[in-house]
mmCIF file of C-alpha atoms and ligand atoms in Angstrom:
data_model
loop_
_atom_site.group_PDB
_atom_site.id
_atom_site.type_symbol
_atom_site.label_atom_id
_atom_site.label_comp_id
_atom_site.label_asym_id
_atom_site.label_seq_id
_atom_site.Cartn_x
_atom_site.Cartn_y
_atom_site.Cartn_z
ATOM 1 C CA MET A 1 213.772 67.173 2.020
ATOM 2 C CA THR A 2 215.870 68.488 4.973
ATOM 3 C CA GLY A 3 218.048 71.509 4.756
ATOM 4 C CA ALA A 4 221.167 69.335 5.116
ATOM 5 C CA GLU A 5 220.060 67.166 2.152
ATOM 6 C CA THR A 6 219.425 70.190 -0.059
ATOM 7 C CA ASP A 7 222.873 71.537 0.919
ATOM 8 C CA ARG A 8 224.459 68.185 -0.005
ATOM 9 C CA GLN A 9 222.574 68.136 -3.347
ATOM 10 C CA TYR A 10 223.675 71.771 -4.108
ATOM 11 C CA ALA A 11 227.283 70.928 -3.232
ATOM 12 C CA ALA A 12 227.087 67.926 -5.497
ATOM 13 C CA MET A 13 225.676 70.072 -8.346
ATOM 14 C CA LEU A 14 228.562 72.521 -7.946
ATOM 15 C CA GLU A 15 231.138 69.682 -8.049
ATOM 16 C CA GLU A 16 229.491 68.470 -11.292
ATOM 17 C CA ALA A 17 229.595 71.968 -12.741
ATOM 18 C CA ALA A 18 233.303 72.201 -11.769
ATOM 19 C CA ARG A 19 233.931 68.805 -13.572
ATOM 20 C CA PHE A 20 232.060 70.029 -16.590
ATOM 21 C CA ILE A 21 234.412 73.027 -16.924
ATOM 22 C CA ARG A 22 237.592 71.253 -16.009
ATOM 23 C CA SER A 23 237.142 68.293 -18.385
ATOM 24 C CA ARG A 24 236.304 70.405 -21.456
ATOM 25 C CA ASP A 25 237.731 73.285 -23.452
ATOM 26 C CA HIS A 26 236.460 75.919 -25.848
ATOM 27 C CA PHE A 27 233.229 77.202 -24.343
ATOM 28 C CA LEU A 28 230.446 79.480 -25.538
ATOM 29 C CA VAL A 29 229.089 81.529 -22.628
ATOM 30 C CA VAL A 30 225.662 82.925 -23.051
ATOM 31 C CA SER A 31 223.040 84.793 -21.172
ATOM 32 C CA HIS A 32 219.587 86.159 -21.836
ATOM 33 C CA VAL A 33 218.465 88.836 -24.294
ATOM 34 C CA ASP A 34 218.046 92.242 -22.800
ATOM 35 C CA PRO A 35 220.906 91.569 -20.305
ATOM 36 C CA ASP A 36 220.529 92.945 -16.836
ATOM 37 C CA GLY A 37 223.299 93.325 -14.236
ATOM 38 C CA ASP A 38 223.010 89.642 -13.211
ATOM 39 C CA ALA A 39 223.211 88.465 -16.802
ATOM 40 C CA ALA A 40 226.248 90.745 -17.600
ATOM 41 C CA GLY A 41 227.958 90.114 -14.224
ATOM 42 C CA SER A 42 227.445 86.360 -14.467
ATOM 43 C CA THR A 43 228.655 86.156 -18.062
ATOM 44 C CA CYS A 44 231.851 88.013 -17.171
ATOM 45 C CA ALA A 45 232.249 85.997 -13.906
ATOM 46 C CA VAL A 46 232.241 82.810 -15.989
ATOM 47 C CA GLY A 47 234.704 84.470 -18.278
ATOM 48 C CA CYS A 48 236.926 85.030 -15.252
ATOM 49 C CA ILE A 49 236.593 81.373 -14.159
ATOM 50 C CA LEU A 50 237.517 80.136 -17.612
ATOM 51 C CA GLU A 51 240.397 82.478 -17.831
ATOM 52 C CA GLN A 52 241.696 81.374 -14.468
ATOM 53 C CA CYS A 53 241.398 77.711 -15.606
ATOM 54 C CA GLY A 54 243.288 78.539 -18.781
ATOM 55 C CA LYS A 55 240.338 77.626 -21.059
ATOM 56 C CA ARG A 56 239.488 79.092 -24.508
ATOM 57 C CA PHE A 57 236.057 80.692 -24.550
ATOM 58 C CA THR A 58 233.748 83.037 -26.359
ATOM 59 C CA LEU A 59 231.310 85.338 -24.515
ATOM 60 C CA ILE A 60 228.273 86.337 -26.431
ATOM 61 C CA ASN A 61 224.850 87.912 -26.142
ATOM 62 C CA ASP A 62 221.992 88.423 -28.627
ATOM 63 C CA GLY A 63 222.179 92.141 -28.187
ATOM 64 C CA GLU A 64 224.506 94.776 -26.663
ATOM 65 C CA ILE A 65 225.516 94.697 -23.039
ATOM 66 C CA PRO A 66 224.661 98.210 -21.748
ATOM 67 C CA ARG A 67 227.692 100.550 -21.367
ATOM 68 C CA LYS A 68 227.071 100.986 -17.599
ATOM 69 C CA PHE A 69 228.435 97.441 -17.233
ATOM 70 C CA SER A 70 231.751 98.370 -18.968
ATOM 71 C CA HIS A 71 233.653 98.114 -15.671
ATOM 72 C CA LEU A 72 233.225 94.314 -15.791
ATOM 73 C CA HIS A 73 236.304 92.312 -16.531
ATOM 74 C CA GLY A 74 235.818 90.858 -20.050
ATOM 75 C CA TYR A 75 233.128 93.405 -21.015
ATOM 76 C CA ASP A 76 234.922 94.163 -24.279
ATOM 77 C CA ARG A 77 235.159 90.462 -25.031
ATOM 78 C CA VAL A 78 231.427 89.978 -25.107
ATOM 79 C CA LEU A 79 230.292 89.709 -28.720
ATOM 80 C CA ASP A 80 226.973 91.129 -29.790
ATOM 81 C CA LEU A 81 225.421 88.470 -32.072
ATOM 82 C CA LYS A 82 223.459 91.260 -33.863
ATOM 83 C CA ARG A 83 226.772 92.802 -35.070
ATOM 84 C CA GLU A 84 229.201 89.913 -35.193
ATOM 85 C CA ARG A 85 228.334 86.268 -35.865
ATOM 86 C CA PRO A 86 231.038 83.611 -35.151
ATOM 87 C CA GLN A 87 231.410 81.221 -38.070
ATOM 88 C CA ALA A 88 232.058 78.099 -35.949
ATOM 89 C CA LYS A 89 229.508 76.149 -33.976
ATOM 90 C CA PHE A 90 230.127 75.469 -30.345
ATOM 91 C CA ARG A 91 229.927 72.150 -28.582
ATOM 92 C CA HIS A 92 230.381 73.245 -24.950
ATOM 93 C CA ILE A 93 227.861 75.815 -23.783
ATOM 94 C CA ILE A 94 227.613 77.540 -20.377
ATOM 95 C CA SER A 95 224.358 79.509 -19.872
ATOM 96 C CA VAL A 96 223.802 81.915 -17.047
ATOM 97 C CA ASP A 97 220.609 83.496 -15.708
ATOM 98 C CA CYS A 98 218.458 81.865 -18.508
ATOM 99 C CA ALA A 99 215.206 80.198 -17.335
ATOM 100 C CA ASP A 100 214.545 78.584 -20.705
ATOM 101 C CA PHE A 101 215.938 78.000 -24.131
ATOM 102 C CA ALA A 102 213.983 80.865 -25.733
ATOM 103 C CA ARG A 103 215.821 83.390 -23.519
ATOM 104 C CA PHE A 104 219.087 82.803 -25.541
ATOM 105 C CA GLY A 105 217.544 84.548 -28.518
ATOM 106 C CA ALA A 106 219.312 83.659 -31.786
ATOM 107 C CA VAL A 107 222.470 82.602 -29.918
ATOM 108 C CA SER A 108 221.226 79.030 -29.808
ATOM 109 C CA GLU A 109 221.805 78.852 -33.604
ATOM 110 C CA LEU A 110 225.518 78.656 -32.700
ATOM 111 C CA PHE A 111 225.126 75.399 -30.757
ATOM 112 C CA ASP A 112 226.493 72.318 -32.356
ATOM 113 C CA GLU A 113 224.074 69.407 -32.980
ATOM 114 C CA GLU A 114 225.664 67.428 -30.127
ATOM 115 C CA TYR A 115 226.077 70.289 -27.743
ATOM 116 C CA GLU A 116 226.584 69.810 -24.037
ATOM 117 C CA LEU A 117 225.239 72.597 -21.854
ATOM 118 C CA LEU A 118 225.927 73.689 -18.287
ATOM 119 C CA ASN A 119 222.864 75.591 -17.068
ATOM 120 C CA ILE A 120 223.501 77.907 -14.154
ATOM 121 C CA ASP A 121 220.382 79.786 -13.008
ATOM 122 C CA HIS A 122 218.198 80.916 -10.121
ATOM 123 C CA HIS A 123 214.786 81.185 -11.734
ATOM 124 C CA SER A 124 212.151 78.915 -10.111
ATOM 125 C CA THR A 125 210.707 78.384 -13.571
ATOM 126 C CA ASN A 126 213.900 77.103 -15.033
ATOM 127 C CA ASP A 127 213.012 73.932 -16.933
ATOM 128 C CA ARG A 128 216.433 72.233 -16.488
ATOM 129 C CA PHE A 129 217.386 72.213 -20.229
ATOM 130 C CA GLY A 130 221.088 71.586 -19.520
ATOM 131 C CA THR A 131 223.323 68.496 -19.643
ATOM 132 C CA VAL A 132 224.347 69.664 -16.179
ATOM 133 C CA ASN A 133 221.932 71.893 -14.245
ATOM 134 C CA VAL A 134 222.888 74.079 -11.244
ATOM 135 C CA VAL A 135 219.493 75.699 -10.581
ATOM 136 C CA LYS A 136 219.043 77.214 -7.183
ATOM 137 C CA PRO A 137 215.686 79.130 -6.945
ATOM 138 C CA ASP A 138 216.530 80.532 -3.462
ATOM 139 C CA ALA A 139 219.740 82.138 -4.675
ATOM 140 C CA ALA A 140 219.349 85.900 -4.844
ATOM 141 C CA ALA A 141 221.093 86.047 -8.167
ATOM 142 C CA THR A 142 222.873 83.748 -10.591
ATOM 143 C CA ALA A 143 226.035 85.524 -9.442
ATOM 144 C CA GLU A 144 225.443 84.080 -5.928
ATOM 145 C CA ILE A 145 225.726 80.546 -7.436
ATOM 146 C CA LEU A 146 228.933 81.701 -9.267
ATOM 147 C CA TYR A 147 230.344 82.817 -5.975
ATOM 148 C CA ASP A 148 229.735 79.305 -4.651
ATOM 149 C CA LEU A 149 231.221 77.795 -7.811
ATOM 150 C CA ILE A 150 234.413 79.867 -7.579
ATOM 151 C CA ARG A 151 234.857 78.657 -4.030
ATOM 152 C CA THR A 152 234.065 75.036 -4.933
ATOM 153 C CA MET A 153 236.748 75.292 -7.631
ATOM 154 C CA GLY A 154 239.220 76.845 -5.268
ATOM 155 C CA LEU A 155 239.964 79.761 -7.644
ATOM 156 C CA PRO A 156 241.597 82.819 -6.223
ATOM 157 C CA TRP A 157 239.593 86.024 -5.642
ATOM 158 C CA THR A 158 240.685 89.036 -7.582
ATOM 159 C CA LYS A 159 239.212 92.497 -7.781
ATOM 160 C CA GLU A 160 237.993 91.429 -11.265
ATOM 161 C CA ASN A 161 235.996 88.250 -10.420
ATOM 162 C CA ALA A 162 234.781 89.904 -7.173
ATOM 163 C CA GLU A 163 233.377 92.907 -9.173
ATOM 164 C CA CYS A 164 231.542 90.591 -11.538
ATOM 165 C CA VAL A 165 229.858 88.660 -8.727
ATOM 166 C CA TYR A 166 229.082 91.839 -6.805
ATOM 167 C CA THR A 167 227.450 93.410 -9.818
ATOM 168 C CA GLY A 168 225.040 90.540 -10.145
ATOM 169 C CA LEU A 169 224.165 90.570 -6.411
ATOM 170 C CA LEU A 170 223.815 94.333 -6.246
ATOM 171 C CA THR A 171 221.506 94.623 -9.172
ATOM 172 C CA ASP A 172 219.275 91.531 -8.604
ATOM 173 C CA THR A 173 218.712 92.625 -5.023
ATOM 174 C CA GLY A 174 217.871 96.155 -6.078
ATOM 175 C CA GLY A 175 220.804 97.386 -4.134
ATOM 176 C CA PHE A 176 220.494 94.978 -1.218
ATOM 177 C CA ARG A 177 216.908 96.090 -0.528
ATOM 178 C CA TYR A 178 214.600 93.291 -1.923
ATOM 179 C CA SER A 179 213.460 90.272 0.101
ATOM 180 C CA ASN A 180 216.043 88.082 -1.597
ATOM 181 C CA THR A 181 218.764 90.029 0.377
ATOM 182 C CA THR A 182 219.565 87.116 2.746
ATOM 183 C CA PRO A 183 222.191 87.054 5.463
ATOM 184 C CA LYS A 184 224.286 84.982 2.948
ATOM 185 C CA VAL A 185 224.042 87.762 0.315
ATOM 186 C CA MET A 186 225.365 90.280 2.884
ATOM 187 C CA ARG A 187 228.113 87.883 3.931
ATOM 188 C CA ILE A 188 229.221 87.438 0.352
ATOM 189 C CA ALA A 189 229.015 91.189 -0.431
ATOM 190 C CA SER A 190 231.110 91.851 2.721
ATOM 191 C CA GLU A 191 233.760 89.417 1.571
ATOM 192 C CA LEU A 192 233.813 90.843 -1.984
ATOM 193 C CA LEU A 193 234.378 94.286 -0.533
ATOM 194 C CA GLU A 194 237.410 92.841 1.259
ATOM 195 C CA HIS A 195 238.647 91.681 -2.193
ATOM 196 C CA GLY A 196 238.664 95.321 -3.463
ATOM 197 C CA VAL A 197 235.228 95.924 -4.800
ATOM 198 C CA GLU A 198 234.380 99.605 -4.607
ATOM 199 C CA GLY A 199 230.713 99.392 -3.395
ATOM 200 C CA ALA A 200 229.844 103.089 -3.512
ATOM 201 C CA LYS A 201 231.354 103.505 -7.072
ATOM 202 C CA LEU A 202 229.353 100.507 -8.365
ATOM 203 C CA ALA A 203 226.110 101.607 -6.656
ATOM 204 C CA GLN A 204 226.591 105.104 -8.140
ATOM 205 C CA ALA A 205 227.228 103.759 -11.632
ATOM 206 C CA LEU A 206 224.557 100.997 -11.669
ATOM 207 C CA LEU A 207 221.797 102.203 -9.530
ATOM 208 C CA GLU A 208 221.905 105.960 -9.085
ATOM 209 C CA THR A 209 222.977 107.370 -12.429
ATOM 210 C CA VAL A 210 220.298 107.561 -15.062
ATOM 211 C CA SER A 211 220.787 108.549 -18.685
ATOM 212 C CA TYR A 212 219.252 111.674 -20.148
ATOM 213 C CA ALA A 213 217.212 109.446 -22.418
ATOM 214 C CA HIS A 214 215.899 107.454 -19.488
ATOM 215 C CA ILE A 215 214.633 110.477 -17.631
ATOM 216 C CA LEU A 216 212.865 111.778 -20.834
ATOM 217 C CA LEU A 217 211.303 108.316 -21.196
ATOM 218 C CA LEU A 218 210.207 108.300 -17.560
ATOM 219 C CA LYS A 219 208.524 111.628 -18.085
ATOM 220 C CA ARG A 220 206.494 110.177 -20.965
ATOM 221 C CA ALA A 221 205.760 106.848 -19.199
ATOM 222 C CA LEU A 222 204.477 108.638 -16.116
ATOM 223 C CA ALA A 223 201.955 110.438 -18.263
ATOM 224 C CA THR A 224 200.385 106.993 -19.008
ATOM 225 C CA LEU A 225 200.195 105.896 -15.368
ATOM 226 C CA ALA A 226 196.863 104.260 -14.682
ATOM 227 C CA PHE A 227 195.183 102.294 -11.833
ATOM 228 C CA THR A 228 192.453 99.663 -11.423
ATOM 229 C CA GLU A 229 189.445 101.045 -9.485
ATOM 230 C CA ASP A 230 190.755 99.565 -6.197
ATOM 231 C CA ARG A 231 194.211 100.903 -6.968
ATOM 232 C CA ARG A 232 195.793 97.488 -6.202
ATOM 233 C CA ILE A 233 197.153 97.338 -9.782
ATOM 234 C CA ALA A 234 199.104 100.213 -11.461
ATOM 235 C CA TRP A 235 200.605 100.278 -14.874
ATOM 236 C CA MET A 236 202.411 102.412 -17.428
ATOM 237 C CA VAL A 237 202.876 101.999 -21.211
ATOM 238 C CA VAL A 238 205.858 102.735 -23.331
ATOM 239 C CA GLU A 239 205.476 102.564 -27.078
ATOM 240 C CA GLN A 240 208.037 102.635 -29.930
ATOM 241 C CA ARG A 241 207.242 106.336 -30.608
ATOM 242 C CA ASP A 242 208.142 107.135 -26.952
ATOM 243 C CA LEU A 243 211.556 105.430 -27.308
ATOM 244 C CA ALA A 244 212.125 107.326 -30.527
ATOM 245 C CA ALA A 245 211.055 110.679 -29.010
ATOM 246 C CA ALA A 246 213.333 110.121 -25.975
ATOM 247 C CA GLY A 247 216.169 108.774 -28.107
ATOM 248 C CA ALA A 248 216.101 105.774 -25.718
ATOM 249 C CA LYS A 249 216.956 102.094 -26.270
ATOM 250 C CA MET A 250 214.866 99.236 -24.897
ATOM 251 C CA SER A 251 217.542 98.700 -22.221
ATOM 252 C CA GLU A 252 216.926 102.220 -20.834
ATOM 253 C CA LEU A 253 213.563 101.018 -19.709
ATOM 254 C CA ASP A 254 215.216 99.239 -16.845
ATOM 255 C CA GLY A 255 213.654 100.082 -13.496
ATOM 256 C CA LEU A 256 210.644 101.990 -14.832
ATOM 257 C CA VAL A 257 208.325 99.260 -13.724
ATOM 258 C CA ASN A 258 209.320 100.109 -10.099
ATOM 259 C CA TYR A 259 207.360 103.317 -10.259
ATOM 260 C CA PRO A 260 203.877 101.768 -10.418
ATOM 261 C CA ARG A 261 205.046 98.961 -8.047
ATOM 262 C CA ASN A 262 206.321 101.323 -5.350
ATOM 263 C CA ILE A 263 203.041 103.263 -4.941
ATOM 264 C CA GLU A 264 201.399 102.835 -1.585
ATOM 265 C CA GLY A 265 198.564 100.261 -1.681
ATOM 266 C CA VAL A 266 199.651 98.836 -5.081
ATOM 267 C CA ASP A 267 200.078 95.025 -5.085
ATOM 268 C CA ILE A 268 201.043 94.603 -8.707
ATOM 269 C CA GLY A 269 202.982 97.083 -10.812
ATOM 270 C CA ILE A 270 203.066 96.513 -14.598
ATOM 271 C CA LEU A 271 205.006 98.009 -17.495
ATOM 272 C CA PHE A 272 203.803 97.384 -21.043
ATOM 273 C CA LYS A 273 206.529 97.830 -23.626
ATOM 274 C CA GLU A 274 205.670 97.858 -27.251
ATOM 275 C CA VAL A 275 208.301 95.636 -29.004
ATOM 276 C CA ARG A 276 206.744 96.063 -32.467
ATOM 277 C CA GLU A 277 203.238 96.716 -33.814
ATOM 278 C CA ASN A 278 200.711 94.579 -31.909
ATOM 279 C CA GLU A 279 203.347 92.955 -29.658
ATOM 280 C CA TYR A 280 204.076 93.979 -26.079
ATOM 281 C CA LYS A 281 206.628 92.867 -23.558
ATOM 282 C CA ILE A 282 205.212 92.882 -20.080
ATOM 283 C CA SER A 283 207.186 93.327 -16.879
ATOM 284 C CA LEU A 284 205.346 92.473 -13.690
ATOM 285 C CA ARG A 285 206.519 93.399 -10.135
ATOM 286 C CA SER A 286 204.885 92.692 -6.858
ATOM 287 C CA GLY A 287 205.488 94.416 -3.524
ATOM 288 C CA LYS A 288 204.472 91.993 -0.807
ATOM 289 C CA HIS A 289 201.597 89.583 -1.449
ATOM 290 C CA ALA A 290 201.118 88.783 -5.095
ATOM 291 C CA ASP A 291 202.894 86.012 -6.987
ATOM 292 C CA VAL A 292 203.540 87.697 -10.384
ATOM 293 C CA SER A 293 205.277 84.582 -11.755
ATOM 294 C CA ALA A 294 201.873 82.920 -11.582
ATOM 295 C CA VAL A 295 200.321 85.804 -13.473
ATOM 296 C CA ALA A 296 203.086 85.547 -16.099
ATOM 297 C CA GLN A 297 202.623 81.782 -16.351
ATOM 298 C CA ARG A 298 198.912 82.178 -16.910
ATOM 299 C CA LEU A 299 199.867 84.122 -20.017
ATOM 300 C CA GLY A 300 202.645 81.838 -21.160
ATOM 301 C CA GLY A 301 205.672 83.645 -19.436
ATOM 302 C CA GLY A 302 207.667 83.147 -16.402
ATOM 303 C CA GLY A 303 209.918 84.519 -13.678
ATOM 304 C CA HIS A 304 210.110 84.954 -9.969
ATOM 305 C CA VAL A 305 207.330 85.549 -7.382
ATOM 306 C CA ARG A 306 208.246 89.235 -7.114
ATOM 307 C CA ALA A 307 209.479 89.898 -10.738
ATOM 308 C CA ALA A 308 208.235 88.154 -13.864
ATOM 309 C CA GLY A 309 207.631 88.882 -17.542
ATOM 310 C CA VAL A 310 205.812 87.755 -20.643
ATOM 311 C CA THR A 311 205.325 88.781 -24.210
ATOM 312 C CA VAL A 312 201.707 89.211 -25.382
ATOM 313 C CA ALA A 313 200.453 89.865 -28.948
ATOM 314 C CA GLY A 314 197.494 92.184 -29.616
ATOM 315 C CA THR A 315 196.576 95.851 -29.808
ATOM 316 C CA ARG A 316 197.399 98.108 -26.818
ATOM 317 C CA GLU A 317 193.842 97.805 -25.501
ATOM 318 C CA GLU A 318 193.626 94.065 -25.961
ATOM 319 C CA VAL A 319 196.959 93.383 -24.289
ATOM 320 C CA ILE A 320 196.196 95.591 -21.343
ATOM 321 C CA ALA A 321 192.822 93.934 -20.839
ATOM 322 C CA ARG A 322 194.261 90.395 -20.977
ATOM 323 C CA VAL A 323 197.102 91.154 -18.516
ATOM 324 C CA LEU A 324 194.881 92.985 -16.080
ATOM 325 C CA GLU A 325 192.513 90.043 -16.149
ATOM 326 C CA ALA A 326 195.305 87.662 -15.249
ATOM 327 C CA ALA A 327 196.632 89.997 -12.556
ATOM 328 C CA ARG A 328 193.154 90.479 -11.031
ATOM 329 C CA ALA A 329 192.710 86.732 -10.899
ATOM 330 C CA GLU A 330 195.948 86.493 -8.858
ATOM 331 C CA LEU A 331 194.618 89.074 -6.338
ATOM 332 C CA THR A 332 191.325 87.290 -5.635
HETATM 333 MN MN1 MN B 401 219.179 86.991 -12.165
#
């Protein structure tokens, strides 16, 4: 397929997404469990779109959106399913940044039997579960697709919607540092700054500031840092008792996996997080060469080439052995 054809197809997908929104009302907007900046920013960006179109909508997540995203317009409107369960079922769903159905968590229980779903995502492993799918694996963030959708729909830019999109771009590119920081990303960021986004303020709040609990957790996690003999794979382990000792929530583990990944000579960095007894959530990151989405897929998970994840059952030793075996296989 030529570039022009792909562009035409993408433009057509955006038009279809615009029609999906314009021809319906009363939406449920969902993103993935353990929401990151792209999930939070994209959820609120869709909220802005629906608000500008005069639609009724409910924003929800199976879990709490971390307080550091409280600057987002609509943040206070996002329901936490764990605390507040809407009684009604929803027929019109918009999902953002979710690669598959399982990523919704229990939110999918709110879908009507005859639901119609607009799936907006940038994960290459997205299995196109929507009625309408706008999946663009080369987009740096789901927020980048929402920038294109806002333009396609001809909606006005405000500081509010610009901040939502910028938040997703900033966090999914690691502060405009990762390889997904394309010229397009920088052009969008530049335009959003023109619309009133305070870049330094958001970078400070979202990337620089760490909570007290996070730094205590980092201290404990670094004590577990280990390497394979060739030092190409490095990992850390965080167990429930570490979270309890640091007074930290699961969401405060964000970014810890970068410590093993960033070590000179390391190709794959791994963080093992104990979710409950004999169950670990694994974050995989690669610096340059390795495809960690392939490692995750070998274990039943998914993600991107440079960032992927999977949940594995077993004891600490069993899980580490299985994941290291899959990671080693990727490096040979
Ligand atoms: Mn994303």
